[in-house]
Amino acid sequence: QFARQYADQVTVVGLGTQDSLDMAEDFVVTHSLTFPALWDPGFDSWRALGVPGQSYVLLVDGQGRELGRWSGGIPEDDVLALV
């Protein structure tokens, strides 16, 4: 819902790592995700980005600068205050 509601302000990208590709694809369909979801079965992206686990939010600006990190769901007010 956040990705749809604020599509004009943020770009959301999902990183799937923990299940099979089929399960990840089913998740995208079941939850009607409208943002890109990338598949990384080796957790390489998590290690490179310092993601400790699910659910995790990493906010990066258009120049690649990190603006914030949060465990749990998307903290809408915090994210919107930074964009």
mmCIF file of C-alpha atoms in Angstrom, residues 6-82:
data_model
loop_
_atom_site.group_PDB
_atom_site.id
_atom_site.type_symbol
_atom_site.label_atom_id
_atom_site.label_comp_id
_atom_site.label_asym_id
_atom_site.label_seq_id
_atom_site.Cartn_x
_atom_site.Cartn_y
_atom_site.Cartn_z
ATOM 1 C CA TYR A 6 3.578 7.400 -2.402
ATOM 2 C CA ALA A 7 4.765 6.291 -5.850
ATOM 3 C CA ASP A 8 5.289 9.924 -6.832
ATOM 4 C CA GLN A 9 7.734 10.439 -3.920
ATOM 5 C CA VAL A 10 9.565 7.133 -3.405
ATOM 6 C CA THR A 11 10.593 4.039 -5.324
ATOM 7 C CA VAL A 12 10.151 0.826 -3.364
ATOM 8 C CA VAL A 13 12.215 -2.245 -4.253
ATOM 9 C CA GLY A 14 11.764 -5.611 -2.550
ATOM 10 C CA LEU A 15 14.626 -8.047 -1.988
ATOM 11 C CA GLY A 16 13.458 -11.657 -1.846
ATOM 12 C CA THR A 17 15.940 -14.065 -0.314
ATOM 13 C CA GLN A 18 14.432 -16.492 2.148
ATOM 14 C CA ASP A 19 12.068 -18.702 0.201
ATOM 15 C CA SER A 20 12.113 -20.336 -3.199
ATOM 16 C CA LEU A 21 11.706 -18.217 -6.316
ATOM 17 C CA ASP A 22 8.260 -19.785 -6.837
ATOM 18 C CA MET A 23 7.194 -18.752 -3.321
ATOM 19 C CA ALA A 24 8.526 -15.239 -3.899
ATOM 20 C CA GLU A 25 6.617 -14.953 -7.183
ATOM 21 C CA ASP A 26 3.446 -16.214 -5.482
ATOM 22 C CA PHE A 27 3.928 -13.593 -2.743
ATOM 23 C CA VAL A 28 4.130 -10.830 -5.361
ATOM 24 C CA VAL A 29 0.907 -12.017 -7.005
ATOM 25 C CA THR A 30 -0.987 -12.742 -3.764
ATOM 26 C CA HIS A 31 -0.200 -9.309 -2.332
ATOM 27 C CA SER A 32 -0.625 -7.465 -5.653
ATOM 28 C CA LEU A 33 2.779 -5.824 -5.314
ATOM 29 C CA THR A 34 3.262 -2.931 -7.712
ATOM 30 C CA PHE A 35 6.969 -2.384 -7.035
ATOM 31 C CA PRO A 36 9.951 -4.317 -8.369
ATOM 32 C CA ALA A 37 10.903 -7.400 -6.375
ATOM 33 C CA LEU A 38 14.407 -8.761 -6.874
ATOM 34 C CA TRP A 39 15.376 -12.353 -6.110
ATOM 35 C CA ASP A 40 18.658 -13.049 -4.311
ATOM 36 C CA PRO A 41 18.837 -16.671 -3.155
ATOM 37 C CA GLY A 42 22.362 -16.251 -1.739
ATOM 38 C CA PHE A 43 21.600 -13.284 0.575
ATOM 39 C CA ASP A 44 24.388 -11.346 -1.180
ATOM 40 C CA SER A 45 22.300 -8.167 -1.277
ATOM 41 C CA TRP A 46 21.501 -8.408 2.441
ATOM 42 C CA ARG A 47 25.168 -8.814 3.333
ATOM 43 C CA ALA A 48 26.236 -5.951 1.064
ATOM 44 C CA LEU A 49 23.553 -3.647 2.479
ATOM 45 C CA GLY A 50 23.892 -4.752 6.103
ATOM 46 C CA VAL A 51 20.323 -6.029 6.330
ATOM 47 C CA PRO A 52 20.004 -8.032 9.572
ATOM 48 C CA GLY A 53 16.707 -9.808 8.733
ATOM 49 C CA GLN A 54 13.076 -9.433 7.788
ATOM 50 C CA SER A 55 11.267 -7.126 7.829
ATOM 51 C CA TYR A 56 13.710 -4.288 7.202
ATOM 52 C CA VAL A 57 13.574 -0.885 5.515
ATOM 53 C CA LEU A 58 16.593 0.864 4.028
ATOM 54 C CA LEU A 59 15.963 4.365 2.654
ATOM 55 C CA VAL A 60 18.410 5.569 -0.011
ATOM 56 C CA ASP A 61 18.193 8.806 -1.986
ATOM 57 C CA GLY A 62 18.622 9.200 -5.749
ATOM 58 C CA GLN A 63 22.372 9.694 -5.346
ATOM 59 C CA GLY A 64 22.770 6.436 -3.405
ATOM 60 C CA ARG A 65 23.140 8.088 0.020
ATOM 61 C CA GLU A 66 21.602 6.246 2.937
ATOM 62 C CA LEU A 67 18.924 8.308 4.685
ATOM 63 C CA GLY A 68 17.648 5.822 7.265
ATOM 64 C CA ARG A 69 17.164 2.215 8.440
ATOM 65 C CA TRP A 70 14.333 0.599 10.362
ATOM 66 C CA SER A 71 13.425 -2.903 11.500
ATOM 67 C CA GLY A 72 9.805 -3.863 11.058
ATOM 68 C CA GLY A 73 7.285 -2.311 8.711
ATOM 69 C CA ILE A 74 7.646 0.924 6.795
ATOM 70 C CA PRO A 75 7.554 3.874 9.235
ATOM 71 C CA GLU A 76 5.574 6.133 6.906
ATOM 72 C CA ASP A 77 5.980 9.375 8.859
ATOM 73 C CA ASP A 78 9.733 8.868 9.284
ATOM 74 C CA VAL A 79 10.282 7.990 5.635
ATOM 75 C CA LEU A 80 8.159 10.863 4.326
ATOM 76 C CA ALA A 81 9.978 13.330 6.589
ATOM 77 C CA LEU A 82 13.249 12.359 4.868
#
